[in-house]
CSV table of C-alpha atoms in Angstrom, one decimal:
chain,number,residue,atom,x,y,z
A,1,MET,CA,-24.4,-82.8,-47.7
A,2,ASN,CA,-27.8,-82.1,-45.4
A,3,ARG,CA,-30.2,-84.7,-45.8
A,4,SER,CA,-33.6,-82.7,-46.4
A,5,LEU,CA,-31.2,-81.5,-49.4
A,6,GLN,CA,-30.0,-85.2,-50.3
A,7,ARG,CA,-34.0,-86.1,-50.4
A,8,ALA,CA,-35.0,-82.8,-52.2
A,9,SER,CA,-32.6,-83.7,-55.1
A,10,ALA,CA,-35.0,-86.5,-56.2
A,11,LEU,CA,-37.8,-83.7,-56.8
A,12,LEU,CA,-36.1,-80.8,-58.3
A,13,ARG,CA,-35.6,-80.0,-61.8
A,14,CYS,CA,-33.5,-77.3,-63.7
A,15,ALA,CA,-35.0,-74.7,-65.5
A,16,CYS,CA,-34.2,-76.5,-68.6
A,17,GLY,CA,-36.2,-79.5,-67.1
A,18,GLY,CA,-33.1,-81.3,-66.7
A,19,GLY,CA,-32.9,-83.1,-63.8
A,20,LEU,CA,-30.6,-82.0,-60.5
A,21,ARG,CA,-27.6,-83.9,-59.2
A,22,LEU,CA,-26.1,-83.3,-55.7
A,23,GLY,CA,-22.6,-82.2,-55.9
A,24,ASP,CA,-20.1,-81.2,-53.1
A,25,ASP,CA,-21.8,-77.3,-53.3
A,26,ALA,CA,-24.2,-77.4,-55.8
A,27,LEU,CA,-27.0,-79.1,-57.2
A,28,ASN,CA,-25.3,-79.8,-60.4
A,29,CYS,CA,-27.9,-80.3,-64.2
A,30,ALA,CA,-27.2,-83.4,-65.6
A,31,VAL,CA,-28.5,-81.6,-68.9
A,32,CYS,CA,-27.5,-78.1,-69.1
A,33,GLY,CA,-24.7,-78.4,-66.0
A,34,ARG,CA,-26.0,-75.4,-64.8
A,35,LYS,CA,-25.4,-75.0,-61.4
A,36,TYR,CA,-27.5,-73.9,-58.4
A,37,ALA,CA,-24.9,-73.0,-55.1
A,38,VAL,CA,-26.0,-74.3,-52.1
A,39,SER,CA,-25.7,-73.1,-48.7
A,40,GLY,CA,-26.1,-74.8,-45.5
A,41,ASN,CA,-29.9,-75.5,-45.8
A,42,VAL,CA,-30.8,-73.2,-48.7
A,43,VAL,CA,-30.6,-73.9,-52.4
A,44,HIS,CA,-30.6,-71.0,-54.6
A,45,PHE,CA,-32.3,-71.0,-58.0
A,46,ILE,CA,-31.7,-66.6,-58.2
A,47,ALA,CA,-28.2,-66.6,-59.0
A,48,GLU,CA,-25.5,-64.4,-56.2
A,49,ASN,CA,-26.2,-61.1,-58.8
A,50,GLY,CA,-30.0,-61.9,-60.0
A,51,GLU,CA,-31.9,-59.4,-60.0
A,52,ARG,CA,-34.7,-60.8,-57.3
A,53,PRO,CA,-38.5,-59.8,-57.8
A,54,PHE,CA,-39.7,-56.0,-57.1
A,55,TRP,CA,-42.5,-57.6,-53.9
A,56,ALA,CA,-39.0,-59.5,-52.4
A,57,ARG,CA,-36.5,-56.4,-52.5
A,58,GLN,CA,-39.6,-54.0,-51.4
A,59,LEU,CA,-39.9,-56.5,-48.2
A,60,ASP,CA,-36.5,-56.7,-48.0
A,61,ASP,CA,-36.2,-52.9,-47.6
A,62,TRP,CA,-39.2,-52.5,-45.5
A,63,ILE,CA,-37.5,-55.0,-43.1
A,64,ARG,CA,-34.5,-53.2,-43.2
A,65,GLU,CA,-35.9,-49.6,-43.2
A,66,GLN,CA,-38.1,-50.4,-40.0
A,67,GLY,CA,-35.1,-52.4,-38.2
A,68,ILE,CA,-37.4,-55.6,-37.9
A,69,GLU,CA,-35.5,-58.6,-35.8
A,70,LEU,CA,-37.1,-62.0,-37.6
A,71,ASP,CA,-37.2,-64.1,-34.2
A,72,MET,CA,-38.8,-66.7,-36.4
A,73,GLY,CA,-38.2,-69.1,-33.4
A,74,GLU,CA,-41.2,-67.3,-31.5
A,75,ARG,CA,-43.1,-66.2,-34.9
A,76,TYR,CA,-43.6,-70.2,-35.7
A,77,ALA,CA,-45.3,-70.2,-31.6
A,78,SER,CA,-47.8,-67.7,-31.8
A,79,SER,CA,-48.4,-67.4,-35.7
A,80,PRO,CA,-50.2,-70.4,-37.2
A,81,ALA,CA,-53.6,-69.7,-35.0
A,82,LYS,CA,-53.1,-65.7,-35.7
A,83,CYS,CA,-52.8,-66.4,-39.4
A,84,LEU,CA,-55.5,-69.3,-39.6
A,85,GLY,CA,-58.4,-67.5,-37.4
A,86,GLY,CA,-57.5,-69.8,-34.2
A,87,ALA,CA,-56.3,-72.9,-32.5
A,88,GLU,CA,-59.0,-75.0,-34.2
A,89,GLN,CA,-58.3,-73.6,-37.8
A,90,ALA,CA,-55.0,-74.3,-37.6
A,91,GLU,CA,-55.2,-77.9,-36.4
A,92,ARG,CA,-57.6,-78.3,-40.0
A,93,PHE,CA,-55.0,-76.7,-42.1
A,94,PHE,CA,-52.3,-78.6,-41.1
A,95,GLY,CA,-53.4,-81.4,-39.9
A,96,PHE,CA,-55.0,-81.6,-43.9
A,97,ILE,CA,-51.6,-81.1,-45.2
A,98,ALA,CA,-49.7,-83.1,-42.8
A,99,GLY,CA,-52.0,-86.0,-44.0
A,100,SER,CA,-50.6,-85.9,-47.6
A,101,GLY,CA,-47.2,-87.5,-47.9
A,102,ASP,CA,-43.5,-87.1,-47.4
A,103,SER,CA,-42.6,-83.6,-49.5
A,104,ILE,CA,-44.0,-80.6,-48.7
A,105,VAL,CA,-43.7,-77.5,-50.0
A,106,ASP,CA,-44.8,-74.1,-48.5
A,107,LEU,CA,-45.6,-71.2,-51.3
A,108,ALA,CA,-44.3,-67.7,-50.4
A,109,SER,CA,-43.3,-68.6,-46.5
A,110,GLY,CA,-42.8,-64.6,-45.8
A,111,PRO,CA,-41.7,-63.6,-42.2
A,112,SER,CA,-45.0,-64.2,-40.7
A,113,GLY,CA,-43.9,-67.6,-39.4
A,114,TYR,CA,-47.2,-69.4,-40.1
A,115,PHE,CA,-46.7,-72.4,-40.8
A,116,GLY,CA,-44.8,-73.2,-37.0
A,117,GLY,CA,-48.2,-75.1,-36.6
A,118,LEU,CA,-46.8,-78.1,-39.1
A,119,PHE,CA,-43.8,-78.7,-37.3
A,120,ASP,CA,-45.0,-81.1,-35.0
A,121,LYS,CA,-47.4,-82.9,-36.9
A,122,LEU,CA,-44.1,-83.8,-39.1
A,123,ASN,CA,-43.2,-87.6,-39.3
A,124,ASP,CA,-39.5,-88.4,-39.3
A,125,ARG,CA,-40.0,-88.9,-42.9
A,126,GLN,CA,-41.6,-86.4,-44.1
A,127,LEU,CA,-39.6,-83.3,-46.0
A,128,LEU,CA,-40.7,-79.6,-45.4
A,129,ILE,CA,-39.9,-76.8,-48.6
A,130,ALA,CA,-40.2,-73.3,-47.5
A,131,THR,CA,-39.5,-70.9,-50.4
A,132,ASP,CA,-39.3,-67.4,-51.1
A,133,ALA,CA,-37.0,-64.3,-52.7
A,134,SER,CA,-36.2,-62.2,-49.9
A,135,ALA,CA,-32.7,-62.3,-48.5
A,136,ALA,CA,-33.9,-61.5,-44.5
A,137,VAL,CA,-36.4,-64.0,-45.1
A,138,ILE,CA,-34.6,-66.8,-45.8
A,139,HIS,CA,-32.2,-66.2,-43.9
A,140,ALA,CA,-34.1,-66.3,-41.0
A,141,HIS,CA,-36.1,-69.4,-42.3
A,142,SER,CA,-32.7,-71.0,-42.9
A,143,ALA,CA,-31.0,-69.8,-39.6
A,144,THR,CA,-33.8,-71.2,-37.3
A,145,ASN,CA,-34.1,-74.5,-38.8
A,146,LEU,CA,-30.5,-75.5,-39.7
A,147,ASP,CA,-29.4,-77.1,-36.0
A,148,THR,CA,-32.9,-77.5,-34.7
A,149,TYR,CA,-35.3,-79.4,-37.7
A,150,LYS,CA,-33.2,-81.7,-39.8
A,151,ASN,CA,-36.0,-81.9,-42.6
A,152,PHE,CA,-36.6,-78.6,-43.7
A,153,LEU,CA,-34.8,-77.3,-46.9
A,154,MET,CA,-35.4,-73.1,-48.3
A,155,LEU,CA,-35.4,-73.0,-51.7
A,156,ASP,CA,-34.0,-68.7,-52.7
A,157,ILE,CA,-36.8,-68.6,-55.8
A,158,ASP,CA,-38.5,-66.4,-58.0
A,159,LEU,CA,-42.2,-67.7,-57.8
A,160,ASP,CA,-43.2,-65.7,-61.2
A,161,LYS,CA,-41.0,-68.4,-62.7
A,162,PRO,CA,-41.7,-72.0,-63.3
A,163,LEU,CA,-41.4,-73.8,-60.0
A,164,PRO,CA,-37.9,-76.3,-60.0
A,165,PHE,CA,-39.9,-79.4,-59.4
A,166,ARG,CA,-40.5,-82.4,-61.8
A,167,ASP,CA,-43.9,-83.0,-62.4
A,168,ASN,CA,-45.7,-84.9,-60.3
A,169,SER,CA,-43.5,-85.2,-57.8
A,170,VAL,CA,-44.8,-83.1,-54.7
A,171,ASP,CA,-47.1,-84.4,-52.0
A,172,ALA,CA,-48.6,-81.4,-51.0
A,173,PHE,CA,-48.5,-77.6,-51.1
A,174,MET,CA,-49.6,-74.9,-49.3
A,175,GLY,CA,-49.7,-70.9,-49.0
A,176,TYR,CA,-50.9,-68.2,-46.9
A,177,LEU,CA,-51.9,-65.0,-48.7
A,178,VAL,CA,-49.9,-65.9,-51.9
A,179,SER,CA,-51.6,-63.5,-53.8
A,180,ASN,CA,-48.5,-60.7,-53.8
A,181,VAL,CA,-47.0,-63.3,-56.5
A,182,ALA,CA,-48.0,-61.4,-59.5
A,183,GLY,CA,-48.4,-64.1,-61.4
A,184,TYR,CA,-50.5,-66.3,-59.2
A,185,MET,CA,-52.8,-68.1,-61.9
A,186,GLU,CA,-49.4,-69.4,-63.2
A,187,LEU,CA,-48.8,-70.6,-59.9
A,188,VAL,CA,-51.7,-72.4,-59.5
A,189,ARG,CA,-51.0,-74.0,-62.8
A,190,GLU,CA,-47.8,-75.2,-61.6
A,191,VAL,CA,-48.7,-76.5,-58.4
A,192,CYS,CA,-50.9,-78.7,-60.6
A,193,ARG,CA,-48.4,-79.9,-62.6
A,194,CYS,CA,-46.0,-80.0,-59.9
A,195,LEU,CA,-48.3,-82.4,-57.6
A,196,LYS,CA,-48.8,-86.0,-57.4
A,197,PRO,CA,-52.3,-88.0,-58.3
A,198,ASP,CA,-53.9,-87.3,-54.9
A,199,GLY,CA,-52.0,-84.6,-53.9
A,200,ARG,CA,-53.3,-82.1,-52.1
A,201,PHE,CA,-53.1,-77.6,-52.0
A,202,ALA,CA,-54.3,-76.3,-49.1
A,203,VAL,CA,-54.1,-72.3,-49.5
A,204,ALA,CA,-55.3,-69.3,-46.7
A,205,GLU,CA,-56.1,-66.5,-49.0
A,206,VAL,CA,-58.2,-63.2,-49.3
A,207,PHE,CA,-61.2,-63.1,-51.8
A,208,TYR,CA,-63.2,-60.0,-52.4
A,209,GLU,CA,-66.7,-59.7,-54.2
A,210,LYS,CA,-67.3,-60.9,-56.5
A,211,SER,CA,-67.6,-57.5,-59.9
A,212,GLY,CA,-67.5,-55.3,-56.5
A,213,PRO,CA,-65.1,-52.5,-57.1
A,214,THR,CA,-61.7,-54.8,-56.0
A,215,ASP,CA,-62.1,-57.9,-58.4
A,216,LEU,CA,-63.4,-55.4,-61.4
A,217,ALA,CA,-60.2,-53.7,-61.3
A,218,PHE,CA,-57.9,-57.2,-60.8
A,219,ARG,CA,-59.7,-58.1,-63.8
A,220,GLU,CA,-59.2,-55.4,-65.9
A,221,ARG,CA,-55.1,-56.3,-65.2
A,222,GLY,CA,-56.0,-59.5,-66.1
A,223,ILE,CA,-56.4,-61.0,-62.9
A,224,SER,CA,-59.6,-63.0,-62.9
A,225,ILE,CA,-59.3,-64.7,-59.6
A,226,ALA,CA,-59.7,-61.9,-56.8
A,227,SER,CA,-63.0,-63.6,-56.1
A,228,TYR,CA,-63.6,-66.4,-54.4
A,229,GLU,CA,-65.9,-67.3,-57.2
A,230,ALA,CA,-63.9,-67.1,-59.8
A,231,TYR,CA,-60.8,-68.9,-57.5
A,232,ILE,CA,-62.7,-72.0,-57.2
A,233,GLU,CA,-63.6,-72.0,-61.3
A,234,TYR,CA,-59.8,-71.3,-62.6
A,235,CYS,CA,-58.8,-74.4,-60.0
A,236,GLN,CA,-61.1,-77.3,-61.1
A,237,GLY,CA,-60.3,-75.8,-64.7
A,238,GLU,CA,-56.6,-76.4,-63.4
A,239,GLY,CA,-57.0,-80.1,-62.3
A,240,LEU,CA,-57.4,-79.5,-58.6
A,241,ALA,CA,-60.9,-80.5,-57.1
A,242,LEU,CA,-62.2,-78.6,-53.8
A,243,SER,CA,-63.0,-80.6,-50.5
A,244,GLU,CA,-63.8,-78.1,-48.3
A,245,SER,CA,-63.5,-73.9,-47.8
A,246,ARG,CA,-64.1,-71.9,-44.2
A,247,VAL,CA,-64.3,-68.6,-43.7
A,248,LEU,CA,-61.8,-67.6,-41.7
A,249,TYR,CA,-62.2,-63.5,-41.0
A,250,ALA,CA,-65.0,-61.4,-42.6
A,251,MET,CA,-64.0,-58.3,-43.1
A,252,THR,CA,-65.2,-54.7,-44.8
A,253,GLY,CA,-63.6,-52.3,-45.9
A,254,LYS,CA,-59.8,-51.4,-45.2
A,255,LEU,CA,-58.7,-52.6,-42.2
A,256,ASP,CA,-55.6,-49.8,-42.2
A,257,PRO,CA,-56.2,-46.4,-44.0
A,258,SER,CA,-53.0,-47.2,-45.9
A,259,ASP,CA,-54.1,-50.6,-47.1
A,260,GLU,CA,-54.3,-50.3,-51.3
A,261,TYR,CA,-57.2,-53.0,-51.0
A,262,PRO,CA,-60.3,-52.8,-51.3
A,263,LEU,CA,-61.3,-50.4,-53.6
A,264,GLY,CA,-64.8,-49.7,-51.8
A,265,ASP,CA,-65.0,-48.1,-48.7
A,266,ASP,CA,-67.9,-50.4,-47.4
A,267,GLU,CA,-66.6,-53.2,-50.2
A,268,LYS,CA,-66.7,-56.7,-48.2
A,269,SER,CA,-63.9,-59.2,-48.5
A,270,GLU,CA,-62.6,-62.4,-46.4
A,271,ILE,CA,-59.8,-65.1,-45.6
A,272,ARG,CA,-60.6,-68.1,-47.0
A,273,ALA,CA,-59.5,-71.4,-46.2
A,274,LEU,CA,-59.3,-73.3,-49.3
A,275,TYR,CA,-59.0,-77.6,-49.6
A,276,PHE,CA,-57.8,-78.9,-52.8
A,277,CYS,CA,-56.8,-82.4,-54.0
A,278,LYS,CA,-55.4,-83.3,-57.6
A,279,ALA,CA,-57.5,-85.3,-59.3
A,280,ALA,CA,-55.9,-88.6,-59.8
A,281,GLN,CA,-54.4,-89.8,-63.2
């Protein structure tokens, strides 16, 4: 078993809430006996025959149909500045996360490779845990880091379910365009539960005009955090204090005619990097 898995087992928990013990080829729950299979640097919280989230199945189908090769080494090098609005903004984002502590979790890691800007900022004690439910994405990140970056672990998880981390156990969470997670509001609540007091949360997310067509459409679906103002208010209500906000990109209308959002032709939206800290207890 690799060292990353040994260290992560102290952070992780079973769906029943029980702690996990490291076995030969699985993490075993000390309470209910459930086993979570381990393959290389991947822990599978989705069972081999389990149903993956709709968005993950869609992504896998798209990658396969388009014949896309997920060269993560190249993406780790080129994507951070591209995704985060330039080298200066990427430096700020990853510097904030790297300055947190020894356990760092990336949410809905996806195929972009944006978190490649973090690797050269981490010390030997810091563990980076990526998360996704797309089989293609999991394989790509796992294969790229198996022999090159030892302080890396991939979790095969459904982010619409409670996070498999113990309360107050994680030093930092980060994410890039996480809003494809259906239960995004519940995910933010889970982030706050799992963060240590004074833990950090950095996210780059798209926001729409408050009370604009897209915001109102999301509210009708029970999603009240599509605007920047509502997102901040919700996070603060969950115990996350905003320390900084930066606009990465500002847009008007759809970037591509096939995009679903924003709904209004002249509706403004923006991608912001937000920096939060969990209140000390």
